[in-house]
Amino acid sequence: MPTDCISYQNSGYFSSLMNDYLDQKNNLYSLYNRFPKLENFEDQILEKQSNFDNNNRPVLVSVLQKQYLNVETSALTKQNIEDLALPNTFTVTTGHQLNLLSGPLYFLYKIISTINLTTELKAKYPSYSFVPIYWMATEDHDFEEINYFNFKGKKFRWNTESTGPVGRLSTKGLKDFFEVFALELGSSTNAEAVKKMFQESYLNHDNLADATRHLANVLFGAYGLVILDADNSDLKRAFIPYAKEELLHQSSHNLVLETAEKLKNYTIQVNPREINLFYIEDTLRERIILENGKYKVNHTKIEFSEGEILALLENHPEKFSPNVIMRPLYQEAILPNLCYIGGGGEIAYWLELKSFFAAAKVTFPMLLLRNSVLLATKKQAKKADKINLSWKDLFSKQAELLNFKTKQLSEFPIDLSPMKEQLQKQFEALYEIANHTDESFIGAVKAQEVKQTKGLENLEKRLLKAQKRKLSEVLQRITDLQNELFPNESLQERQANFSEFYLENGADLIPAIVNKLKPLEQNFDIITLP
């Protein structure tokens, strides 16, 4: 069975909006700046160069150097951080939540897409430098989304409380969690490597932001990845004018709503608030609401006059946190960024933001759908060969796949469509006769047509069911294999954690994926591992 790929559009796992975006449908042209093709990056570079405030660069470099003070940093990452001070250096960025032990596999694919795109850009545009950025979502507060991961079909959950920005959350208590997880890992060389990663990331760091930075750096530091925690007062100084505009005029609300109207035939990913900012402290992240001339912090007694909240913004910008609508603007204001790489849901909400960016006079980045991957072993590929399954077959919904293979493996046709067509012709002749006699006869003919057609359909279903029983052994093998590759009849990349594959492949896992993925190609890659 060849190690092959299937297009995103043909995989059956992407929304109609993403399929139309990838097909560059005319109705979406106004919602993005440039489609992510290698030749389009030159104009994106020139636009960002003319628009970006280079005074933000020394601050960015200083913040990153402080954040990396106690991190074992590769020479390439150090160089990339230093290069960010130069006006000919640009970034490619992905963002992700602080999922425990990185969460689902697609965390890897987002970052590798980002790294590999910078490599392609360096080859195409050698007079510029390109830096891969992982923007840690340290200010998110939805802890229930990130406090677990799946390992070999089991869910490992960190049971603790979190009410503020997750990046500031203490890692205290993860020692007990680790002891349970370590038992599942076993004692192989690769298992010990995973244990070491977990211990050094989560047990040797005080908060979730530092822990996640350590883990991402261990996995990707050699490739020059730069990891940014934007929950930072110095960085937020550059965001003050945009936050002030939001507090005083709430311009994002109407602009995003107008754009969302253009997407009304699709599922709307996010809806804007009147004010798209949060107030944050270590154990608090709540929406800012304007009521009767007062700025109130939702679910608290904290409130400010206009003058008070603007003074707070000026003196303590770190107390203001952008929500899903404002975060992209914050990112693009402080980074010399060319392209954002995300999953389908992320790209969908970015498509709502272009007019808002235009009003803020910030260059809208190119939007690239991250690589998607199915990891398979050579043993699984051989199993598929033996039962004559293609990758396209395996991407089918399970019920459809089993019906298809039953019909394909049956020694006689199960599809009774020819008989249905023959029956329809017979009734056409009867209707012709009925038109020349009493009207009541037409009703009798119609009733017989419905009855006999339904009878054939029931026979077809029973025949299919009978053949499934006869072919139960091979169909069970098909089911077992698909369940291995698509756990819970879902994408592997959304279910499994990288540690499961690290046990078998060790340090070879990341290079195997890096060497395969081409971020500008719209293919769902299948990577066969040993």
Short mmCIF file of C-alpha atoms in Angstrom, two decimals:
data_model
loop_
_atom_site.label_atom_id
_atom_site.label_comp_id
_atom_site.label_asym_id
_atom_site.label_seq_id
_atom_site.Cartn_x
_atom_site.Cartn_y
_atom_site.Cartn_z
CA MET A 1 0.00 0.00 0.00
CA PRO A 2 1.69 3.27 -1.05
CA THR A 3 2.40 6.01 1.47
CA ASP A 4 0.13 8.51 -0.14
CA CYS A 5 -2.03 11.51 0.56
CA ILE A 6 -5.62 12.56 0.03
CA SER A 7 -6.78 16.14 -0.58
CA TYR A 8 -8.39 17.98 2.31
CA GLN A 9 -11.50 18.49 0.19
CA ASN A 10 -11.82 14.75 -0.49
CA SER A 11 -11.07 13.59 3.04
CA GLY A 12 -14.62 14.24 4.25
CA TYR A 13 -13.36 15.86 7.45
CA PHE A 14 -13.38 19.55 6.54
CA SER A 15 -16.24 22.05 6.64
CA SER A 16 -17.82 23.50 3.53
CA LEU A 17 -16.26 26.86 4.43
CA MET A 18 -12.77 25.38 4.50
CA ASN A 19 -13.35 23.48 1.26
CA ASP A 20 -14.54 26.68 -0.43
CA TYR A 21 -11.58 28.63 0.97
CA LEU A 22 -9.14 26.02 -0.30
CA ASP A 23 -10.88 26.11 -3.69
CA GLN A 24 -10.60 29.93 -3.62
CA LYS A 25 -14.29 30.42 -4.30
CA ASN A 26 -15.22 33.92 -5.49
CA ASN A 27 -17.62 34.59 -2.61
CA LEU A 28 -14.71 34.50 -0.12
CA TYR A 29 -12.18 36.69 -1.96
CA SER A 30 -12.99 39.81 0.05
CA LEU A 31 -12.40 38.01 3.37
CA TYR A 32 -8.67 37.37 3.06
CA ASN A 33 -5.64 39.31 1.93
CA ARG A 34 -3.67 36.89 -0.26
CA PHE A 35 -4.04 33.15 -0.71
CA PRO A 36 -1.02 31.28 0.73
CA LYS A 37 1.05 30.51 -2.36
CA LEU A 38 4.83 30.84 -2.31
CA GLU A 39 4.82 33.52 -5.03
CA ASN A 40 2.28 35.64 -3.09
CA PHE A 41 4.60 36.15 -0.13
CA GLU A 42 6.67 38.83 -1.86
CA ASP A 43 3.76 41.30 -1.90
CA GLN A 44 2.85 40.30 1.66
CA ILE A 45 6.42 41.08 2.77
CA LEU A 46 6.36 44.49 1.10
CA GLU A 47 2.99 45.37 2.62
CA LYS A 48 4.00 44.31 6.13
CA GLN A 49 7.32 46.11 5.75
CA SER A 50 5.56 49.39 4.97
CA ASN A 51 2.97 48.92 7.71
CA PHE A 52 4.83 47.45 10.69
CA ASP A 53 6.24 49.69 13.42
CA ASN A 54 9.89 48.63 13.75
CA ASN A 55 10.02 50.32 17.16
CA ASN A 56 8.23 47.21 18.44
CA ARG A 57 11.16 44.98 17.47
CA PRO A 58 13.60 45.81 20.33
CA VAL A 59 10.81 45.30 22.86
CA LEU A 60 9.89 41.94 21.32
CA VAL A 61 13.52 40.79 21.36
CA SER A 62 14.04 41.95 24.95
CA VAL A 63 10.89 40.15 26.16
CA LEU A 64 11.85 36.92 24.39
CA GLN A 65 15.40 37.00 25.75
CA LYS A 66 14.03 37.38 29.28
CA GLN A 67 11.56 34.53 28.73
CA TYR A 68 14.39 32.29 27.50
CA LEU A 69 16.80 33.16 30.34
CA ASN A 70 16.40 29.79 32.08
CA VAL A 71 15.73 27.75 28.94
CA GLU A 72 18.35 25.56 27.27
CA THR A 73 18.20 27.31 23.91
CA SER A 74 19.51 26.04 20.59
CA ALA A 75 21.89 28.22 18.58
CA LEU A 76 19.26 28.51 15.85
CA THR A 77 16.56 29.73 18.24
CA LYS A 78 18.98 32.26 19.76
CA GLN A 79 19.83 33.52 16.29
CA ASN A 80 16.16 33.73 15.34
CA ILE A 81 15.39 35.83 18.42
CA GLU A 82 18.27 38.18 17.64
CA ASP A 83 17.21 38.42 13.98
CA LEU A 84 13.80 39.73 15.04
CA ALA A 85 15.50 43.05 15.75
CA LEU A 86 16.31 43.43 12.03
CA PRO A 87 13.89 45.11 9.60
CA ASN A 88 14.26 42.32 7.02
CA THR A 89 13.12 39.59 9.44
CA PHE A 90 9.53 38.35 9.39
CA THR A 91 7.59 35.71 11.24
CA VAL A 92 5.24 32.85 10.48
CA THR A 93 3.02 32.18 13.48
CA THR A 94 0.82 29.48 14.88
CA GLY A 95 -1.04 29.60 18.17
CA HIS A 96 -2.20 26.84 20.46
CA GLN A 97 -3.65 26.28 23.89
CA LEU A 98 -1.51 25.04 26.77
CA ASN A 99 -2.85 21.50 26.57
CA LEU A 100 -1.39 19.10 29.10
CA LEU A 101 1.53 17.20 27.47
CA SER A 102 0.62 19.09 24.24
CA GLY A 103 -2.86 17.52 23.98
CA PRO A 104 -3.89 16.03 20.61
CA LEU A 105 -1.38 15.21 17.88
CA TYR A 106 -2.26 18.20 15.75
CA PHE A 107 -0.24 20.40 18.14
CA LEU A 108 2.81 18.87 16.44
CA TYR A 109 1.43 19.43 12.96
CA LYS A 110 0.70 23.12 13.55
CA ILE A 111 4.23 23.80 14.70
CA ILE A 112 5.88 21.67 12.02
CA SER A 113 3.79 23.43 9.36
CA THR A 114 5.12 26.72 10.72
CA ILE A 115 8.74 25.55 10.81
CA ASN A 116 8.59 24.05 7.32
CA LEU A 117 7.00 27.14 5.79
CA THR A 118 9.83 29.33 7.09
CA THR A 119 12.28 26.90 5.46
CA GLU A 120 10.50 27.22 2.12
CA LEU A 121 10.39 31.00 2.42
CA LYS A 122 14.13 31.20 3.16
CA ALA A 123 14.86 29.22 0.01
CA LYS A 124 12.57 31.39 -2.12
CA TYR A 125 13.46 34.80 -0.62
CA PRO A 126 17.09 34.57 0.59
CA SER A 127 17.45 38.32 1.23
CA TYR A 128 14.98 38.04 4.14
CA SER A 129 14.94 36.03 7.36
CA PHE A 130 11.89 34.08 8.53
CA VAL A 131 11.25 32.98 12.10
CA PRO A 132 8.72 30.31 13.20
CA ILE A 133 6.68 31.50 16.19
CA TYR A 134 4.55 29.45 18.57
CA TRP A 135 2.19 31.88 20.29
CA MET A 136 1.21 30.24 23.57
CA ALA A 137 -2.42 30.89 24.49
CA THR A 138 -1.43 31.72 28.05
CA GLU A 139 -4.36 34.10 28.62
CA ASP A 140 -7.09 31.59 27.82
CA HIS A 141 -9.18 30.57 30.80
CA ASP A 142 -11.11 27.53 29.55
CA PHE A 143 -9.21 25.01 31.64
CA GLU A 144 -11.61 22.16 30.86
CA GLU A 145 -10.40 22.20 27.25
CA ILE A 146 -6.75 21.65 28.12
CA ASN A 147 -6.54 19.67 31.38
CA TYR A 148 -6.37 16.20 29.81
CA PHE A 149 -4.95 14.09 27.00
CA ASN A 150 -5.74 10.66 25.58
CA PHE A 151 -3.21 7.84 25.68
CA LYS A 152 -4.01 4.48 24.08
CA GLY A 153 -7.72 5.11 24.37
CA LYS A 154 -7.61 6.23 28.01
CA LYS A 155 -8.26 9.78 29.17
CA PHE A 156 -5.76 11.21 31.66
CA ARG A 157 -7.23 14.27 33.37
CA TRP A 158 -5.61 16.78 35.71
CA ASN A 159 -8.20 17.40 38.41
CA THR A 160 -7.63 20.88 39.76
CA GLU A 161 -9.36 24.26 39.73
CA SER A 162 -8.50 27.22 37.51
CA THR A 163 -10.32 30.55 37.32
CA GLY A 164 -7.72 32.87 35.81
CA PRO A 165 -5.45 32.83 32.75
CA VAL A 166 -4.16 29.29 32.39
CA GLY A 167 -0.55 30.33 31.77
CA ARG A 168 -0.32 31.58 35.35
CA LEU A 169 -1.79 28.38 36.79
CA SER A 170 0.42 26.58 39.31
CA THR A 171 1.64 23.11 38.33
CA LYS A 172 1.39 22.01 41.93
CA GLY A 173 -0.39 18.67 42.17
CA LEU A 174 0.86 17.24 38.89
CA LYS A 175 3.24 14.90 40.69
CA ASP A 176 0.32 12.63 41.63
CA PHE A 177 -0.97 12.78 38.06
CA PHE A 178 2.47 11.85 36.75
CA GLU A 179 2.75 8.79 38.97
CA VAL A 180 -0.46 7.37 37.49
CA PHE A 181 0.57 8.17 33.90
CA ALA A 182 4.08 6.75 34.39
CA LEU A 183 2.62 3.33 35.22
CA GLU A 184 0.89 3.28 31.81
CA LEU A 185 4.08 4.21 29.97
CA GLY A 186 6.08 1.20 31.07
CA SER A 187 9.86 1.10 31.42
CA SER A 188 11.27 1.04 27.88
CA THR A 189 13.97 3.49 26.81
CA ASN A 190 11.42 5.62 24.95
CA ALA A 191 9.02 5.47 27.89
CA GLU A 192 11.75 6.83 30.14
CA ALA A 193 12.31 9.66 27.64
CA VAL A 194 8.60 10.59 27.79
CA LYS A 195 8.70 10.48 31.59
CA LYS A 196 11.73 12.76 31.59
CA MET A 197 9.95 15.21 29.29
CA PHE A 198 6.93 15.31 31.58
CA GLN A 199 8.97 15.63 34.78
CA GLU A 200 11.27 18.36 33.49
CA SER A 201 8.37 20.28 31.94
CA TYR A 202 5.66 20.06 34.58
CA LEU A 203 7.32 19.05 37.83
CA ASN A 204 10.34 21.36 37.48
CA HIS A 205 8.38 24.49 36.50
CA ASP A 206 6.01 26.49 38.68
CA ASN A 207 3.35 27.47 36.13
CA LEU A 208 1.73 26.10 33.01
CA ALA A 209 3.26 28.71 30.67
CA ASP A 210 6.84 27.85 31.68
CA ALA A 211 6.05 24.13 31.57
CA THR A 212 4.60 24.33 28.06
CA ARG A 213 7.52 26.44 26.82
CA HIS A 214 9.95 23.82 28.10
CA LEU A 215 8.08 20.96 26.42
CA ALA A 216 7.73 22.75 23.06
CA ASN A 217 11.39 23.73 23.22
CA VAL A 218 12.49 20.14 23.87
CA LEU A 219 10.47 18.94 20.90
CA PHE A 220 11.23 21.75 18.44
CA GLY A 221 14.08 23.92 19.72
CA ALA A 222 16.54 22.29 17.32
CA TYR A 223 14.44 23.65 14.43
CA GLY A 224 14.72 27.23 15.64
CA LEU A 225 11.18 27.55 16.99
CA VAL A 226 10.62 30.71 19.03
CA ILE A 227 7.98 30.39 21.75
CA LEU A 228 6.22 33.56 22.87
CA ASP A 229 4.16 34.28 25.96
CA ALA A 230 2.33 37.52 25.13
CA ASP A 231 0.85 37.87 28.64
CA ASN A 232 3.41 40.61 29.20
CA SER A 233 3.21 44.25 30.20
CA ASP A 234 5.96 45.45 27.83
CA LEU A 235 4.37 43.79 24.81
CA LYS A 236 0.93 45.09 25.70
CA ARG A 237 2.15 48.68 25.61
CA ALA A 238 2.01 48.45 21.81
CA PHE A 239 -1.57 47.22 22.14
CA ILE A 240 -2.77 50.21 24.21
CA PRO A 241 -4.09 52.28 21.25
CA TYR A 242 -6.18 49.35 19.97
CA ALA A 243 -7.52 48.52 23.44
CA LYS A 244 -8.39 52.19 23.96
CA GLU A 245 -10.31 52.27 20.67
CA GLU A 246 -12.17 49.15 21.74
CA LEU A 247 -13.11 50.59 25.12
CA LEU A 248 -14.26 53.95 23.76
CA HIS A 249 -15.83 53.08 20.41
CA GLN A 250 -16.35 49.28 20.27
CA SER A 251 -15.64 49.40 16.53
CA SER A 252 -14.81 45.69 16.28
CA HIS A 253 -18.40 44.69 17.10
CA ASN A 254 -20.12 46.18 14.06
CA LEU A 255 -17.26 45.48 11.64
CA VAL A 256 -17.08 41.79 12.53
CA LEU A 257 -20.88 41.46 12.47
CA GLU A 258 -20.94 42.95 8.96
CA THR A 259 -18.32 40.46 7.79
CA ALA A 260 -20.10 37.57 9.48
CA GLU A 261 -23.17 38.45 7.40
CA LYS A 262 -21.12 37.52 4.31
CA LEU A 263 -20.61 34.09 5.87
CA LYS A 264 -24.27 33.51 6.74
CA ASN A 265 -24.45 30.45 4.48
CA TYR A 266 -21.77 28.80 6.59
CA THR A 267 -21.48 28.03 10.30
CA ILE A 268 -20.33 31.22 12.03
CA GLN A 269 -17.32 30.41 14.18
CA VAL A 270 -17.43 33.31 16.67
CA ASN A 271 -19.74 36.22 17.43
CA PRO A 272 -18.27 39.50 18.70
CA ARG A 273 -19.10 41.08 22.04
CA GLU A 274 -19.72 44.79 22.37
CA ILE A 275 -16.34 45.02 24.13
CA ASN A 276 -13.91 42.25 23.17
CA LEU A 277 -11.56 42.60 26.11
CA PHE A 278 -11.16 40.82 29.42
CA TYR A 279 -9.88 42.11 32.74
CA ILE A 280 -7.28 39.73 34.18
CA GLU A 281 -5.50 39.01 37.43
CA ASP A 282 -3.79 35.79 38.54
CA THR A 283 -7.07 34.08 39.44
CA LEU A 284 -9.50 36.15 37.38
CA ARG A 285 -10.31 36.62 33.71
CA GLU A 286 -13.72 38.19 33.14
CA ARG A 287 -15.33 40.23 30.39
CA ILE A 288 -15.39 44.02 30.52
CA ILE A 289 -18.95 45.35 30.09
CA LEU A 290 -20.09 48.94 29.55
CA GLU A 291 -23.28 49.72 31.48
CA ASN A 292 -24.71 53.19 32.18
CA GLY A 293 -21.40 54.88 31.53
CA LYS A 294 -19.50 52.51 33.85
CA TYR A 295 -17.00 49.85 32.81
CA LYS A 296 -17.77 46.77 34.86
CA VAL A 297 -15.93 43.47 35.24
CA ASN A 298 -18.48 40.72 34.73
CA HIS A 299 -19.39 38.57 37.78
CA THR A 300 -17.46 40.89 40.13
CA LYS A 301 -18.02 44.18 41.93
CA ILE A 302 -15.10 45.81 40.11
CA GLU A 303 -16.05 48.88 38.08
CA PHE A 304 -14.38 51.95 36.58
CA SER A 305 -15.32 55.32 35.17
CA GLU A 306 -14.06 56.08 31.68
CA GLY A 307 -11.16 58.09 33.07
CA GLU A 308 -10.25 55.39 35.58
CA ILE A 309 -10.20 52.56 33.04
CA LEU A 310 -8.13 54.56 30.55
CA ALA A 311 -5.63 55.41 33.32
CA LEU A 312 -5.46 51.73 34.26
CA LEU A 313 -4.85 50.80 30.63
CA GLU A 314 -2.03 53.32 30.36
CA ASN A 315 -0.35 52.29 33.63
CA HIS A 316 -1.14 48.55 33.70
CA PRO A 317 -1.84 47.24 30.18
CA GLU A 318 -1.16 43.72 31.45
CA LYS A 319 -4.56 43.82 33.17
CA PHE A 320 -6.31 43.85 29.78
CA SER A 321 -6.59 40.63 27.82
CA PRO A 322 -7.88 40.36 24.24
CA ASN A 323 -10.59 37.83 23.49
CA VAL A 324 -10.81 35.70 20.35
CA ILE A 325 -11.72 38.75 18.23
CA MET A 326 -8.97 41.06 19.50
CA ARG A 327 -6.18 38.51 20.03
CA PRO A 328 -5.31 38.28 16.30
CA LEU A 329 -4.98 42.07 16.13
CA TYR A 330 -2.70 42.07 19.19
CA GLN A 331 -0.57 39.37 17.58
CA GLU A 332 -0.22 41.19 14.26
CA ALA A 333 0.49 44.52 15.97
CA ILE A 334 3.50 43.22 17.91
CA LEU A 335 4.90 40.68 15.42
CA PRO A 336 6.33 41.34 11.94
CA ASN A 337 4.09 38.50 10.85
CA LEU A 338 3.29 37.35 7.31
CA CYS A 339 1.14 34.28 7.79
CA TYR A 340 -0.99 32.65 10.47
CA ILE A 341 -1.23 28.85 10.43
CA GLY A 342 -4.22 27.25 12.13
CA GLY A 343 -6.87 24.58 12.01
CA GLY A 344 -10.16 24.89 10.16
CA GLY A 345 -11.98 26.47 13.08
CA GLU A 346 -9.26 29.08 13.55
CA ILE A 347 -9.10 30.02 9.88
CA ALA A 348 -12.91 30.31 9.92
CA TYR A 349 -12.88 32.98 12.64
CA TRP A 350 -9.92 34.81 11.08
CA LEU A 351 -12.05 35.16 7.93
CA GLU A 352 -14.43 37.32 9.97
CA LEU A 353 -11.73 39.86 10.83
CA LYS A 354 -10.34 41.44 7.65
CA SER A 355 -12.47 44.61 7.70
CA PHE A 356 -11.64 45.08 11.39
CA PHE A 357 -7.91 44.91 10.56
CA ALA A 358 -8.39 47.41 7.73
CA ALA A 359 -10.06 49.88 10.12
CA ALA A 360 -7.19 49.39 12.61
CA LYS A 361 -4.66 49.94 9.78
CA VAL A 362 -2.87 46.67 10.54
CA THR A 363 -1.84 44.32 7.71
CA PHE A 364 -4.03 41.24 7.55
CA PRO A 365 -1.84 38.10 7.44
CA MET A 366 -2.09 35.30 4.95
CA LEU A 367 -4.12 32.40 6.35
CA LEU A 368 -2.81 28.87 5.91
CA LEU A 369 -4.62 25.70 6.94
CA ARG A 370 -2.21 23.60 8.97
CA ASN A 371 -1.02 20.21 7.77
CA SER A 372 -3.19 17.25 8.69
CA VAL A 373 -1.65 13.82 9.14
CA LEU A 374 -2.57 10.19 9.64
CA LEU A 375 0.21 8.17 11.27
CA ALA A 376 0.19 4.47 10.34
CA THR A 377 2.60 1.64 10.99
CA LYS A 378 3.98 -0.63 8.26
CA LYS A 379 2.02 -3.44 9.89
CA GLN A 380 -1.22 -1.50 9.51
CA ALA A 381 -0.40 -0.71 5.87
CA LYS A 382 0.16 -4.42 5.21
CA LYS A 383 -3.17 -5.26 6.85
CA ALA A 384 -4.90 -2.78 4.55
CA ASP A 385 -3.17 -4.34 1.52
CA LYS A 386 -4.34 -7.82 2.51
CA ILE A 387 -7.98 -6.77 2.59
CA ASN A 388 -7.65 -4.57 -0.49
CA LEU A 389 -8.28 -1.26 1.31
CA SER A 390 -7.08 2.07 -0.09
CA TRP A 391 -6.43 5.15 2.04
CA LYS A 392 -9.50 6.70 0.43
CA ASP A 393 -11.53 3.72 1.67
CA LEU A 394 -10.20 4.15 5.20
CA PHE A 395 -11.20 7.82 5.28
CA SER A 396 -14.83 6.83 4.59
CA LYS A 397 -17.41 6.82 7.36
CA GLN A 398 -17.46 3.35 8.89
CA ALA A 399 -21.03 2.40 7.95
CA GLU A 400 -20.42 3.51 4.36
CA LEU A 401 -17.13 1.62 4.22
CA LEU A 402 -18.66 -1.65 5.48
CA ASN A 403 -21.56 -1.40 3.02
CA PHE A 404 -19.16 -0.67 0.16
CA LYS A 405 -16.83 -3.57 1.00
CA THR A 406 -19.75 -5.96 1.48
CA LYS A 407 -21.03 -5.16 -2.02
CA GLN A 408 -17.50 -5.32 -3.44
CA LEU A 409 -16.67 -8.71 -1.84
CA SER A 410 -20.02 -10.33 -2.56
CA GLU A 411 -20.00 -12.94 -5.38
CA PHE A 412 -23.32 -11.62 -6.67
CA PRO A 413 -24.79 -8.12 -6.96
CA ILE A 414 -26.45 -6.78 -3.80
CA ASP A 415 -27.57 -3.56 -5.43
CA LEU A 416 -31.12 -4.12 -6.71
CA SER A 417 -31.21 -0.85 -8.67
CA PRO A 418 -31.67 -2.65 -12.06
CA MET A 419 -34.80 -4.38 -10.68
CA LYS A 420 -36.08 -1.06 -9.30
CA GLU A 421 -35.60 0.52 -12.71
CA GLN A 422 -37.42 -2.39 -14.37
CA LEU A 423 -40.26 -2.06 -11.88
CA GLN A 424 -40.49 1.68 -12.58
CA LYS A 425 -40.84 1.01 -16.32
CA GLN A 426 -43.63 -1.52 -15.68
CA PHE A 427 -45.50 1.05 -13.62
CA GLU A 428 -45.00 3.70 -16.29
CA ALA A 429 -46.93 1.39 -18.62
CA LEU A 430 -49.62 0.89 -15.98
CA TYR A 431 -49.95 4.66 -15.50
CA GLU A 432 -50.44 5.00 -19.24
CA ILE A 433 -53.36 2.53 -19.04
CA ALA A 434 -54.68 4.25 -15.88
CA ASN A 435 -54.87 7.60 -17.66
CA HIS A 436 -57.53 6.13 -20.00
CA THR A 437 -59.79 4.74 -17.29
CA ASP A 438 -61.34 5.69 -13.97
CA GLU A 439 -59.26 8.05 -11.71
CA SER A 440 -59.59 5.67 -8.79
CA PHE A 441 -57.42 3.20 -10.69
CA ILE A 442 -54.52 5.68 -10.71
CA GLY A 443 -54.55 5.66 -6.91
CA ALA A 444 -54.48 1.86 -6.88
CA VAL A 445 -51.49 1.84 -9.26
CA LYS A 446 -49.66 4.38 -7.09
CA ALA A 447 -50.26 2.35 -3.94
CA GLN A 448 -48.90 -0.79 -5.64
CA GLU A 449 -45.83 1.11 -6.90
CA VAL A 450 -45.01 2.33 -3.39
CA LYS A 451 -45.61 -1.12 -1.89
CA GLN A 452 -43.49 -3.02 -4.40
CA THR A 453 -40.66 -0.44 -4.42
CA LYS A 454 -40.55 -0.56 -0.61
CA GLY A 455 -40.56 -4.35 -0.79
CA LEU A 456 -37.50 -4.34 -3.06
CA GLU A 457 -35.74 -1.85 -0.76
CA ASN A 458 -36.42 -4.08 2.25
CA LEU A 459 -35.15 -7.13 0.37
CA GLU A 460 -32.00 -5.19 -0.54
CA LYS A 461 -31.42 -4.29 3.10
CA ARG A 462 -31.97 -7.89 4.21
CA LEU A 463 -29.66 -9.15 1.47
CA LEU A 464 -26.95 -6.71 2.56
CA LYS A 465 -27.41 -7.77 6.18
CA ALA A 466 -27.20 -11.46 5.23
CA GLN A 467 -24.00 -10.88 3.27
CA LYS A 468 -22.50 -8.94 6.17
CA ARG A 469 -23.06 -12.01 8.37
CA LYS A 470 -21.43 -14.20 5.74
CA LEU A 471 -18.47 -11.83 5.41
CA SER A 472 -18.30 -11.01 9.13
CA GLU A 473 -14.70 -12.12 9.58
CA VAL A 474 -13.19 -9.84 6.92
CA LEU A 475 -15.55 -6.98 7.85
CA GLN A 476 -14.40 -7.23 11.49
CA ARG A 477 -10.79 -6.93 10.32
CA ILE A 478 -11.73 -3.84 8.34
CA THR A 479 -13.53 -2.40 11.38
CA ASP A 480 -10.62 -3.13 13.71
CA LEU A 481 -8.10 -1.53 11.38
CA GLN A 482 -10.20 1.59 10.83
CA ASN A 483 -10.78 1.90 14.59
CA GLU A 484 -7.02 1.77 15.15
CA LEU A 485 -6.42 4.57 12.64
CA PHE A 486 -9.55 6.60 13.38
CA PRO A 487 -10.23 6.21 17.13
CA ASN A 488 -13.85 6.86 18.09
CA GLU A 489 -14.54 7.16 14.34
CA SER A 490 -12.76 10.50 14.46
CA LEU A 491 -9.46 11.86 13.18
CA GLN A 492 -6.45 10.37 14.92
CA GLU A 493 -4.86 13.83 15.15
CA ARG A 494 -7.78 15.03 17.30
CA GLN A 495 -7.74 12.04 19.65
CA ALA A 496 -4.25 10.65 20.30
CA ASN A 497 -1.30 12.22 22.10
CA PHE A 498 2.20 12.20 20.60
CA SER A 499 3.54 10.13 23.52
CA GLU A 500 1.71 7.07 22.19
CA PHE A 501 3.80 7.20 19.00
CA TYR A 502 6.95 8.32 20.78
CA LEU A 503 6.95 5.00 22.66
CA GLU A 504 7.50 3.16 19.38
CA ASN A 505 9.57 5.70 17.44
CA GLY A 506 11.39 7.76 20.05
CA ALA A 507 13.44 10.72 18.84
CA ASP A 508 12.85 9.66 15.21
CA LEU A 509 9.17 10.66 15.40
CA ILE A 510 9.51 14.43 14.94
CA PRO A 511 12.08 14.25 12.07
CA ALA A 512 9.88 11.70 10.26
CA ILE A 513 7.00 14.16 10.27
CA VAL A 514 9.15 17.23 9.53
CA ASN A 515 10.65 15.51 6.48
CA LYS A 516 7.24 14.67 5.06
CA LEU A 517 5.07 17.75 5.51
CA LYS A 518 4.73 20.42 2.83
CA PRO A 519 2.54 23.16 4.30
CA LEU A 520 1.56 24.83 1.02
CA GLU A 521 0.16 21.61 -0.47
CA GLN A 522 -3.49 20.92 0.32
CA ASN A 523 -3.06 17.27 1.19
CA PHE A 524 -3.96 15.13 4.17
CA ASP A 525 -0.68 13.26 4.54
CA ILE A 526 -0.37 9.60 5.46
CA ILE A 527 2.97 8.88 7.10
CA THR A 528 4.00 5.27 7.52
CA LEU A 529 6.16 4.72 10.57
CA PRO A 530 8.21 1.57 11.33
#
